[in-house]
Short mmCIF file of C-alpha atoms in Angstrom, two decimals:
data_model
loop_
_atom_site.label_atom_id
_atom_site.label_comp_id
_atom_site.label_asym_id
_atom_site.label_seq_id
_atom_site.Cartn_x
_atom_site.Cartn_y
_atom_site.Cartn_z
CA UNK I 231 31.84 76.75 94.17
CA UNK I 232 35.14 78.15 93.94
CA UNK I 233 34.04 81.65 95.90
CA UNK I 234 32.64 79.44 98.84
CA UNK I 235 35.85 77.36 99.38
CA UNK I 236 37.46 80.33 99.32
CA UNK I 237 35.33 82.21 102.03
CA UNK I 238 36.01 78.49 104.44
CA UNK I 239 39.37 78.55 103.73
CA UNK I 240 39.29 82.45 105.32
CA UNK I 241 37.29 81.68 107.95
CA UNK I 242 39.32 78.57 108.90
CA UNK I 243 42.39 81.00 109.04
CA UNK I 244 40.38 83.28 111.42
CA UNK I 245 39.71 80.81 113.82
CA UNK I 246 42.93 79.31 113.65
CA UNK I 247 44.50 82.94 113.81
CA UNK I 248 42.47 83.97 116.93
CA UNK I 249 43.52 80.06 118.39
CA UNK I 250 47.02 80.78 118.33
CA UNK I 251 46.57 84.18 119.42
CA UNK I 252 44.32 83.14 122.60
CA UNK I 253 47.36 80.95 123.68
CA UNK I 254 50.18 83.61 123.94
CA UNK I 255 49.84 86.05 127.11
CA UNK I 256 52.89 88.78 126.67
CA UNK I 257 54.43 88.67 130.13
CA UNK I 258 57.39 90.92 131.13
CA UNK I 259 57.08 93.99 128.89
CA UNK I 260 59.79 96.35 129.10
CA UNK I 261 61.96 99.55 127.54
CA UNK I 262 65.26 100.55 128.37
CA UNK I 263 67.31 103.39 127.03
CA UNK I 264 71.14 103.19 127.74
CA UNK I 265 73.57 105.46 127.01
CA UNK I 266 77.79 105.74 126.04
CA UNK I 267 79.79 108.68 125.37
CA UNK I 268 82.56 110.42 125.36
CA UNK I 269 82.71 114.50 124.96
CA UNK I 270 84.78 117.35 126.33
CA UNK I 271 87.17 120.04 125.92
CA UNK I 272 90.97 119.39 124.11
CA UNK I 273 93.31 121.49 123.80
CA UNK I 274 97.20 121.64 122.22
CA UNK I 275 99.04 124.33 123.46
CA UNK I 276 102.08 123.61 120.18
CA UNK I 277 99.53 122.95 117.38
CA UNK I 278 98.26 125.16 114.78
CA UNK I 279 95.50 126.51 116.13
CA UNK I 280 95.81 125.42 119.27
CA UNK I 281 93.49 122.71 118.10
CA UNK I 282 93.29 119.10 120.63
CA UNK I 283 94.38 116.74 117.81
CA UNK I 284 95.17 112.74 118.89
CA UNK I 285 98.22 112.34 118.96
CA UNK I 286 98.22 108.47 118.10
CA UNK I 287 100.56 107.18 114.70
CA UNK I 288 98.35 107.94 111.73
CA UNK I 289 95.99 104.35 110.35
CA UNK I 290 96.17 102.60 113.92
CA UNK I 291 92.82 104.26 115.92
CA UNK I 292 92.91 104.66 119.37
CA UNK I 293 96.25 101.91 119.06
CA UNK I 294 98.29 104.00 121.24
CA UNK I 295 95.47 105.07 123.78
CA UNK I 296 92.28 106.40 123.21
CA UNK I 297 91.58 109.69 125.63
CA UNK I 298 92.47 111.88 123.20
CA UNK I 299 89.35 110.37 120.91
CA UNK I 300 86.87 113.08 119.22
CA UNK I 301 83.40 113.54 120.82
CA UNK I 302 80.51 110.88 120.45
CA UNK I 303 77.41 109.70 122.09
CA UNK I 304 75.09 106.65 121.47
CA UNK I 305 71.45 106.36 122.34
CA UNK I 306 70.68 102.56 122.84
CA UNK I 307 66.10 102.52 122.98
CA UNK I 308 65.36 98.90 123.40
CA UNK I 309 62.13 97.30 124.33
CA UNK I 310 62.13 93.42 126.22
CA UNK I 311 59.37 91.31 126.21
CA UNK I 312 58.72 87.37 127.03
CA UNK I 313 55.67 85.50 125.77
CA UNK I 314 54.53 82.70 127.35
CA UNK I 315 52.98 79.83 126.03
CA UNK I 316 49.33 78.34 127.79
CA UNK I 317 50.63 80.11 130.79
CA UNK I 318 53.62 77.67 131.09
CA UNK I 319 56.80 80.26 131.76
CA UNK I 320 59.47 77.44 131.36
CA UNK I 321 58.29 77.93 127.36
CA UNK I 322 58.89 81.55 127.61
CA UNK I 323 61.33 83.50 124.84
CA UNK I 324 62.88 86.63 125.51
CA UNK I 325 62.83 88.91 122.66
CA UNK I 326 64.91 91.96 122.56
CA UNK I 327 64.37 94.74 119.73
CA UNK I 328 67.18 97.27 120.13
CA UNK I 329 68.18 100.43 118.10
CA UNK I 330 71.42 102.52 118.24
CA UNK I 331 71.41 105.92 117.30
CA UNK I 332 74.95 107.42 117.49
CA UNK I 333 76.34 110.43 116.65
CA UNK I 334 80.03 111.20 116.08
CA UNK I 335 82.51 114.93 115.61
CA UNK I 336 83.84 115.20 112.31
CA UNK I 337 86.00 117.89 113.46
CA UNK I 338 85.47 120.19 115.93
CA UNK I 339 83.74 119.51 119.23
CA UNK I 340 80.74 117.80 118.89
CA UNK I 341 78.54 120.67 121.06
CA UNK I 342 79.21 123.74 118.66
CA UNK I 343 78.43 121.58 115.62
CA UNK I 344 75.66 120.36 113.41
CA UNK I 345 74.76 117.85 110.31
CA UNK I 346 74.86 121.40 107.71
CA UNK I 347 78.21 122.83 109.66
CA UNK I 348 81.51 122.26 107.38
CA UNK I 349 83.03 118.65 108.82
CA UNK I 350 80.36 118.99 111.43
CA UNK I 351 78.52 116.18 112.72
CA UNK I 352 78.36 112.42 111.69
CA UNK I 353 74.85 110.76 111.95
CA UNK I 354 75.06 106.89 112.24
CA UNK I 355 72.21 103.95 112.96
CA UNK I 356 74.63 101.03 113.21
CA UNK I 357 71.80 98.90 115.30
CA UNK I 358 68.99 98.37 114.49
CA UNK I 359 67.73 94.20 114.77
CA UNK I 360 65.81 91.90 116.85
CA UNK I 361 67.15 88.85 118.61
CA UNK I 362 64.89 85.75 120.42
CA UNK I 363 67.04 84.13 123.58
CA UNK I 364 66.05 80.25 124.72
CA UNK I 365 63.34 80.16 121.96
CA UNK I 366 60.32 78.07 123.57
CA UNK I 367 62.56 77.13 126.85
CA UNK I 368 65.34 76.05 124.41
CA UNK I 369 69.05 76.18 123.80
CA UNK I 370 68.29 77.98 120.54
CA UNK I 371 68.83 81.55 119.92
CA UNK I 372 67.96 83.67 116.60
CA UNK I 373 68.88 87.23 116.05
CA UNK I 374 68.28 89.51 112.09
CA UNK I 375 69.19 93.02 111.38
CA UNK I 376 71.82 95.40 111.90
CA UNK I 377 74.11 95.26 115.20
CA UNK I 378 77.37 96.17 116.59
CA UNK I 379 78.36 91.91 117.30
CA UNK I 380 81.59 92.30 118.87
CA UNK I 381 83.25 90.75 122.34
CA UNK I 382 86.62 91.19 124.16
CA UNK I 383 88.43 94.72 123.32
CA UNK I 384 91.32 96.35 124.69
CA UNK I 385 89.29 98.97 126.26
CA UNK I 386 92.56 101.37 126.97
CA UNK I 387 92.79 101.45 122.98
CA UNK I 388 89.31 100.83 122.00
CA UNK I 389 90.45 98.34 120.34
CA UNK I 390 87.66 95.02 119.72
CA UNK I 391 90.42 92.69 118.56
CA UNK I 392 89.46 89.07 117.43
CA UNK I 393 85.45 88.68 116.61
CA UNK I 394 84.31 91.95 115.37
CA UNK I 395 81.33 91.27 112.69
CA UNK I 396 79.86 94.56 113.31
CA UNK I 397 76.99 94.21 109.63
CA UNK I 398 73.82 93.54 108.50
CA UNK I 399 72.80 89.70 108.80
CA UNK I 400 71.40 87.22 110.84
CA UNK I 401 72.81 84.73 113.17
CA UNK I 402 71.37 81.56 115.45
CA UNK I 403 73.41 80.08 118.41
CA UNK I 404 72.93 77.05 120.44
CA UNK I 405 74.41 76.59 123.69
CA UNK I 406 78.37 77.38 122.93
CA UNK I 407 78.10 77.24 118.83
CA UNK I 408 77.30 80.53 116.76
CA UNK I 409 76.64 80.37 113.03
CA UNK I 410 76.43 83.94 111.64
CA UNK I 411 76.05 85.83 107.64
CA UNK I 412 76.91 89.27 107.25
CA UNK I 413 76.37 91.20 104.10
CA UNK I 414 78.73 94.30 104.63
CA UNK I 415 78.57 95.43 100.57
CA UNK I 416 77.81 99.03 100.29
CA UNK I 417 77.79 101.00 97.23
CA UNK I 418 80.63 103.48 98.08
CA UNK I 419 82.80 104.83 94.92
CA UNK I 420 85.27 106.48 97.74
CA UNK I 421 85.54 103.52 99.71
CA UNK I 422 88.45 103.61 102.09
CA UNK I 423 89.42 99.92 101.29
CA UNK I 424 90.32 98.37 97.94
CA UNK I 425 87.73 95.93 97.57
CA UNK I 426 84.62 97.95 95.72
CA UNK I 427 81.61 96.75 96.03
CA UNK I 428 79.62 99.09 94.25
CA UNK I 429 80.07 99.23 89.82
CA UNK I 430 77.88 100.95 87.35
CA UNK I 431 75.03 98.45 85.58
CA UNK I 432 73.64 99.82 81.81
CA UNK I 433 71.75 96.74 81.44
CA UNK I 434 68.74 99.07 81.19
CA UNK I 435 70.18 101.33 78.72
CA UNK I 436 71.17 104.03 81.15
CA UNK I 437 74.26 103.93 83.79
CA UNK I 438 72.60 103.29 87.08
CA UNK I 439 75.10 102.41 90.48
CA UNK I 440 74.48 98.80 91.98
CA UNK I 441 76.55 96.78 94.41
CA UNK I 442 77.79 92.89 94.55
CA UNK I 443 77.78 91.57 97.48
CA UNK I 444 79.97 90.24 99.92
CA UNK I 445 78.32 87.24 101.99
CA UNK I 446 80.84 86.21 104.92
CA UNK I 447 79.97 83.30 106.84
CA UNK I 448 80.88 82.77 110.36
CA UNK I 449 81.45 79.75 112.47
CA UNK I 450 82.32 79.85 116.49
CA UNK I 451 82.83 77.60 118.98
CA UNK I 452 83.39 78.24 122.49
CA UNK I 453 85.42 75.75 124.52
CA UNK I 454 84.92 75.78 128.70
CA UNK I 455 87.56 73.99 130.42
CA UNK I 456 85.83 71.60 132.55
CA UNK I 457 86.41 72.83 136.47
CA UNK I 458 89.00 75.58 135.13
CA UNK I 459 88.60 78.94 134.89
CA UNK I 460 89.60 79.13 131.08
CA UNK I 461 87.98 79.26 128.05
CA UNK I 462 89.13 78.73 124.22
CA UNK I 463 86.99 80.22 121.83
CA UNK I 464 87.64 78.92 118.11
CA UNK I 465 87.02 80.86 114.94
CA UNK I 466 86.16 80.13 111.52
CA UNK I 467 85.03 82.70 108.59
CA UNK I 468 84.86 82.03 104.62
CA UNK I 469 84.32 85.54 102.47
CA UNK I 470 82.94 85.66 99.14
CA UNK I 471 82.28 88.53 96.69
CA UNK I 472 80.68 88.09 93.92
CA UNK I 473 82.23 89.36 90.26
CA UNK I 474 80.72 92.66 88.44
CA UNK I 475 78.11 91.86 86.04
CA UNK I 476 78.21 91.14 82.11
CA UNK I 477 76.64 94.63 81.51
CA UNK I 478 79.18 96.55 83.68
CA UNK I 479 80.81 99.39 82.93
CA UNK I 480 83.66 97.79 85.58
CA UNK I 481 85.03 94.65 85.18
CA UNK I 482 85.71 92.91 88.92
CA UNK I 483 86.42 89.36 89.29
CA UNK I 484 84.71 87.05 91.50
CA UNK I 485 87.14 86.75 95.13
CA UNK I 486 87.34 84.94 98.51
CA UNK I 487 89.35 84.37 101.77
CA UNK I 488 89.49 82.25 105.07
CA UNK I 489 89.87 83.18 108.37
CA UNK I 490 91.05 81.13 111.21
CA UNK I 491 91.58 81.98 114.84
CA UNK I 492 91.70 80.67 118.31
CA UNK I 493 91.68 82.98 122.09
CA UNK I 494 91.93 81.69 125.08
CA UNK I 495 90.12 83.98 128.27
CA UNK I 496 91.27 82.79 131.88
CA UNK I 497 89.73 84.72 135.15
CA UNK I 498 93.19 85.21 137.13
CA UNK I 499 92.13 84.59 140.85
CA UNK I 500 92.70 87.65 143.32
CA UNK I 501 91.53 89.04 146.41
CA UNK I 502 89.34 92.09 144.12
CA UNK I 503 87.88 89.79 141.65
CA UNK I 504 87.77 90.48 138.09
CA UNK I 505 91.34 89.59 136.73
CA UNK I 506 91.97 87.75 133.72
CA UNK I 507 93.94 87.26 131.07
CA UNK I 508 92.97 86.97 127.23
CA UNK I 509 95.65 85.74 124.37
CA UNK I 510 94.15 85.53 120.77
CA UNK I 511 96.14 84.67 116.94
CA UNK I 512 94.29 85.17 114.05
CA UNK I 513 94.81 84.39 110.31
CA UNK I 514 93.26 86.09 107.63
CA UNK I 515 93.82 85.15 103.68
CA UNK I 516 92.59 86.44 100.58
CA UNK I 517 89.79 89.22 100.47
CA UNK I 518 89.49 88.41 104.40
CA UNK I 519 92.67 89.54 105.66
CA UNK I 520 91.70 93.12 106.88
CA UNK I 521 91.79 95.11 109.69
CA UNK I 522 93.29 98.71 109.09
CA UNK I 523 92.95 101.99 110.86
CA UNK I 524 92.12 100.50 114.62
CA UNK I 525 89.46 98.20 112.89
CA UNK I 526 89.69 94.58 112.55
CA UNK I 527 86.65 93.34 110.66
CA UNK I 528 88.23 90.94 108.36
CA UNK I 529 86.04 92.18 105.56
CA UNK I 530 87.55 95.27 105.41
CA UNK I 531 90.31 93.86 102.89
CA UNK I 532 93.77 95.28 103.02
CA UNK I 533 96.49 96.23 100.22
CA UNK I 534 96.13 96.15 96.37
CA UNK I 535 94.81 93.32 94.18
CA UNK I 536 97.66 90.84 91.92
CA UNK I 537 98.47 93.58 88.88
CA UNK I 538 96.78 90.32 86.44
CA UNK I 539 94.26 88.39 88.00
CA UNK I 540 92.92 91.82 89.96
CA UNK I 541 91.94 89.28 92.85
CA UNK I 542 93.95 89.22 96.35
CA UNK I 543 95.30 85.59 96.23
CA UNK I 544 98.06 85.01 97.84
CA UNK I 545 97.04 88.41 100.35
CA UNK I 546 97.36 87.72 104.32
CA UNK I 547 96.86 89.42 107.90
CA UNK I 548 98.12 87.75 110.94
CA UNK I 549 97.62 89.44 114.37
CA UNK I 550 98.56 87.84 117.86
CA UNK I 551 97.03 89.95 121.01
CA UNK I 552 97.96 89.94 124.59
CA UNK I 553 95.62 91.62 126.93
CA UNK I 554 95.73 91.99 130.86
CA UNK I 555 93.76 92.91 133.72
CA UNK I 556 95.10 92.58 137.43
CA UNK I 557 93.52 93.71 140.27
CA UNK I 558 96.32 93.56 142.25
CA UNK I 559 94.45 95.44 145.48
CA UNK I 560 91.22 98.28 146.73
CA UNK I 561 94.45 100.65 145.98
CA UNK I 562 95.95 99.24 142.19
CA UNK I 563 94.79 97.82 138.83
CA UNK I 564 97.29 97.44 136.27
CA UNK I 565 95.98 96.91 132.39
CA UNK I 566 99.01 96.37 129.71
CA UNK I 567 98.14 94.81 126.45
CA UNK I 568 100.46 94.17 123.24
CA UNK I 569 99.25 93.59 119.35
CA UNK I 570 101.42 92.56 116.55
CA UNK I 571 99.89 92.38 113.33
CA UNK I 572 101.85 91.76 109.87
CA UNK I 573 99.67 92.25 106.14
CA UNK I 574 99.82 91.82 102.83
CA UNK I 575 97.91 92.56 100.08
CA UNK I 576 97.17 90.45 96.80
CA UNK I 577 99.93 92.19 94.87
CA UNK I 578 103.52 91.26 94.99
CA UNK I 579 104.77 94.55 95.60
CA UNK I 580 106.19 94.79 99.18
CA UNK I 581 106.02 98.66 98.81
CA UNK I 582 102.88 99.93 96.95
CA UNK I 583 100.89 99.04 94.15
CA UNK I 584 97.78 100.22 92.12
CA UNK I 585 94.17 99.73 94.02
CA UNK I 586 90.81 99.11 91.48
CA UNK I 587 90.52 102.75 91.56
CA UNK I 588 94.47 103.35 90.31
CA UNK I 589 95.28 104.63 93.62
CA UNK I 590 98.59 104.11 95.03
CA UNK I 591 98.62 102.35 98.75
CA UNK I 592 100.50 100.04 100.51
CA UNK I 593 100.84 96.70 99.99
CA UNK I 594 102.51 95.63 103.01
CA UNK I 595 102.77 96.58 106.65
CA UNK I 596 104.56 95.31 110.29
CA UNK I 597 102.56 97.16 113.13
CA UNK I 598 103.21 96.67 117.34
CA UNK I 599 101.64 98.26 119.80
CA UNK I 600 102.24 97.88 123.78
CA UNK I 601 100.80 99.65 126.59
CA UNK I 602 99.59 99.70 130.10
CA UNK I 603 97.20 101.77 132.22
CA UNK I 604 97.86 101.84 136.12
CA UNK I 605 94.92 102.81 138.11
CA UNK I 606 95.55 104.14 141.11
CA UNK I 607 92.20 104.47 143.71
CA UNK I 608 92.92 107.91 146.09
CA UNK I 609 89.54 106.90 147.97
CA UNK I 610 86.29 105.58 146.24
CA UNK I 611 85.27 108.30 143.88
CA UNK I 612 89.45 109.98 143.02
CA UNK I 613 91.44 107.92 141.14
CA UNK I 614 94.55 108.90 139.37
CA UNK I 615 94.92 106.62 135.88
CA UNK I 616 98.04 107.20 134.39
CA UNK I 617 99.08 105.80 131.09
CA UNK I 618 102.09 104.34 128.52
CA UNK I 619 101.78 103.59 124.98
CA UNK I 620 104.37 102.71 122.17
CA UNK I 621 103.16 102.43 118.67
CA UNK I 622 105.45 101.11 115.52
CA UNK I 623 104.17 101.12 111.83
CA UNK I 624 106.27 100.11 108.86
CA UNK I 625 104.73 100.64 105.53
CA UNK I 626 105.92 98.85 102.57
CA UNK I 627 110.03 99.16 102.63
CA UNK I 628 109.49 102.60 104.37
CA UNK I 629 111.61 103.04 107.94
CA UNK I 630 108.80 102.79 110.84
CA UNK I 631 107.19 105.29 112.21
CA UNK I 632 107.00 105.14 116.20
CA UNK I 633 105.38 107.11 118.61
CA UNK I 634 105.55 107.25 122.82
CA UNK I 635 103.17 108.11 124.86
CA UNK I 636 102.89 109.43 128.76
CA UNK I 637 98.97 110.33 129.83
CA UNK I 638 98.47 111.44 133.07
CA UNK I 639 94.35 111.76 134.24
CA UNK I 640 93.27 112.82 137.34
CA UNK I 641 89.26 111.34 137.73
CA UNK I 642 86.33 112.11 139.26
CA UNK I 643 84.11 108.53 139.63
CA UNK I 644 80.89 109.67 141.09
CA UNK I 645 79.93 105.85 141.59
CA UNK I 646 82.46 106.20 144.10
CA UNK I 647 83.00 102.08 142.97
CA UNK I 648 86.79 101.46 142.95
CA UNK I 649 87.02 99.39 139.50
CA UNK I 650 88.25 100.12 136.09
CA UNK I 651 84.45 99.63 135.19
CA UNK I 652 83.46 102.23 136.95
CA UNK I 653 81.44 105.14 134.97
CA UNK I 654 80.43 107.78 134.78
CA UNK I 655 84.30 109.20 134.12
CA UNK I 656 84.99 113.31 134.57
CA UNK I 657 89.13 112.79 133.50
CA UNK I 658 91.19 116.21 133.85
CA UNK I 659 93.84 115.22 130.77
CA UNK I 660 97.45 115.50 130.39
CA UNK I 661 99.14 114.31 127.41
CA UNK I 662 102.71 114.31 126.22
CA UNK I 663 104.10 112.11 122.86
CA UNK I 664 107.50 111.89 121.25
CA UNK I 665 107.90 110.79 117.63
CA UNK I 666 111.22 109.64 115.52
CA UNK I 667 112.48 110.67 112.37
CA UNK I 668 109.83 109.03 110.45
CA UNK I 669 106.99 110.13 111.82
CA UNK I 670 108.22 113.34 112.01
CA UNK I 671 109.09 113.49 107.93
CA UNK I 672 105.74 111.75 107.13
CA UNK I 673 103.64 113.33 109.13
CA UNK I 674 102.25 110.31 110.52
CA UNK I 675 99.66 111.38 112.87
CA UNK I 676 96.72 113.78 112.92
CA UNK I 677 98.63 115.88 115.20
CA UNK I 678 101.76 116.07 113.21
CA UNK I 679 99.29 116.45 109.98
CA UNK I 680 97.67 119.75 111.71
CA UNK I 681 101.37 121.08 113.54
CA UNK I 682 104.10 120.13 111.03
CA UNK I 683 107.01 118.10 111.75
CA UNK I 684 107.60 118.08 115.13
CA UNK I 685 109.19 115.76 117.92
CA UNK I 686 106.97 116.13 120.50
CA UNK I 687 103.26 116.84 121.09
CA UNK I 688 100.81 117.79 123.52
CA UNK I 689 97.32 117.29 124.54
CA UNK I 690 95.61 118.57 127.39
CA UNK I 691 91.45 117.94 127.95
CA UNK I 692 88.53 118.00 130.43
CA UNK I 693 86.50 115.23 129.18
CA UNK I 694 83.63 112.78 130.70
CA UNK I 695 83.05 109.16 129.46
CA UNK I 696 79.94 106.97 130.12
CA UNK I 697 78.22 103.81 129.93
CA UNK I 698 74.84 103.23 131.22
CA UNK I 699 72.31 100.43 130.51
#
């Protein structure tokens, strides 16, 4: 008796299975592979070496401009696909599945180099997830995986400045509201932040590596003014890592943080469209107030843990950005933007103090960073960009480190499209940067780091930058 039900209750599935399956046509099917890059030819004519080092203040990025960046290039394979429902396309989904394959220079230029060459090459998959857009003709969305989620950046300093949850998780949106999870724990004994994730476990008798995880949950809301060109975009994140376990080696204590923020886009009208104006602040507290280094995922926690509790109460980040666009004609596009950001740590040292690991960092910094690119259009495919950047760090009760910049780069746009868009991008370089006292001393770039203390540096390069989807 019990066989036969069984055998109807598989057949029933079946039918039902080959039902469902005789409704859905697959409409639309496509693949795309895009592209970005950057790769080319530096050179320092007063560094050791001769080597093309950035010349940017040491833990800021591409802060301070970014064409002096190493090599890299990203292969984007994606395949689109809508399936529609009884043959009724106003049910239709579309479902992208998109990978990124990127590949970065650890050193040396990213042509001559391999995986097995000493600092050679750096092998990433950062994307790799699925998303469904207007589920069933709806206002739903639903993406899962890994992805580079990220929106508005200061593009002169690569810089992705308010709502960068680049991680593995999973999100849903409907019409302007995003709710988000990311799960960024790895299990890294080197990490580069102070917040471990990883500990060792002998529950099972022998020491085995394991991680606790981080979940961060993310809230936004976007805001269109009604028959305005201006939109406020409001953000909400709560971080919470979980403490080591009873059978660990390492004892970590359970942590959290908030983050609040608020930016405010506004298309400028002009006679070349495409000007606009973006203004974000953003508070970070606890384990959520990172952002370090030219990143500013705010799970990337900053400074050393309180010396007794080992947690980060009491630790903050604020950052207010101003960024720019103006087309102000078919000859000129200006582009200044300015970041302040001030951190602290859970400690309440406002010089260093003592990581999990017993490493010495910082517990406190002041950075500001201002610059502008002026894009000049010869005729549709020569344009002359030509740059300014001033960077300031202070670190702990140290004297800040600044750093000026002057880039001058001639470009060939074979588009011939006069924008600040426009790629592909063959730039003939010309760098020249003056440091103070303080960076000179400390060494505080990787220029500096390579040449020894000197007051100015140079950076000359041949270098093409792309984008194609």
């Amino acid at each position: 008796m019990k066989t036969k039900l069984l055998l109807a209750w598989l057949m029933l599935l079946t039918c039902a299975g080959r039902e469902i399956n005789a409704q859905i046509t697959i409409t639309n099917k496509k693949f795309s592979f895009g592209t970005t890059g950057r790769i080319g030819a530096g050179y320092s004519p007063n560094a050791d070496g001769k080597t093309g080092r950035q010349l940017n203040l040491n833990n800021q990025g591409s802060l301070g401009g970014r064409m002096d960046q190493g090599d890299y290039v990203d292969f984007l394979p994606a395949f689109h696909f809508s399936p529609v429902v009884n043959g009724d396309s106003t049910k239709s989904t579309k479902i992208d599945m998109q990978a990124r394959l990127s590949f970065y220079s650890g050193g040396t230029f990213l042509g001559n180099v391999d995986s097995k060459s000493n600092q050679g090459m750096i092998v990433a998959l950062p994307e790799a997830f699925v998303e469904a857009r207007n589920i069933m003709g709806s206002d739903w969305d639903v993406w899962a995986g890994s992805r580079w989620l990220r929106y508005d950046d200061i593009h002169i300093a690569d810089y992705f400045y308010f709502d960068d949850h680049s991680a593995t998780g999973w999100g849903l949106r409907h019409k302007n509201t995003r709710f988000s999870m990311f799960f960024p724990a790895a299990i890294d004994t080197a990490a580069s932040n102070s917040t471990p994730y990883s500990y060792t476990n002998v529950i099972s008798g022998s020491k085995n590596m394991i991680y606790r995880q981080r979940e961060v949950f993310v809230l936004e809301q976007t805001l269109p003014f009604k028959n305005t060109k201006h939109k406020l975009k409001l953000l909400a994140e709560f971080h919470h890592v979980e403490k080591s376990g009873e059978n660990s080696v390492e004892q970590y204590p359970s942590d959290q943080g908030w983050v609040f923020g608020a930016k405010l886009n506004s298309d400028i009208p002009t006679t070349i469209p495409g000007s606009f104006n973006q203004l974000s602040v953003r508070y970070g507290t606890g384990i959520a107030n990172g952002g370090d280094n030219g990143n500013t995922q705010t799970w990337r926690t900053y400074g050393a843990p309180d010396e007794i509790t080992k947690t980060y109460k009491g630790a903050y980040s604020f950052t207010v950005v101003e960024h720019f666009l103006w087309n102000i004609s078919n000859r000129w596009s200006l582009n200044p933007y300015a970041v302040f950001t001030k951190s602290k740590g859970g400690s309440d040292s406002t010089d260093k103090a003592l990581d999990y690991y017993s490493r010495e960092i910082f517990n406190r910094k002041t950075e500001f960073n201002t610059g502008i690119r002026a894009t000049y259009y010869y005729n549709n495919w020569f344009h002359i960009l030509s740059e300014f950047h001033y960077a300031t760090r202070k670190n702990g009760t140290q004297d800040a480190a600044s750093m000026m910049k002057l880039v001058l780069a001639p470009t060939i746009v074979p588009t011939a499209e006069r924008s600040v868009w426009a790629r592909p991008h063959i730039r003939f370089i010309a760098e020249v940067s003056r440091y103070n006292d303080e960076a000179m001393k400390s060494l505080y770039s990787p220029f500096l780091q390579q040449s020894g203390a000197k007051r100015y540096g140079t950076y000359f390069g041949i270098r093409t930058e792309w984008w194609i989807f």
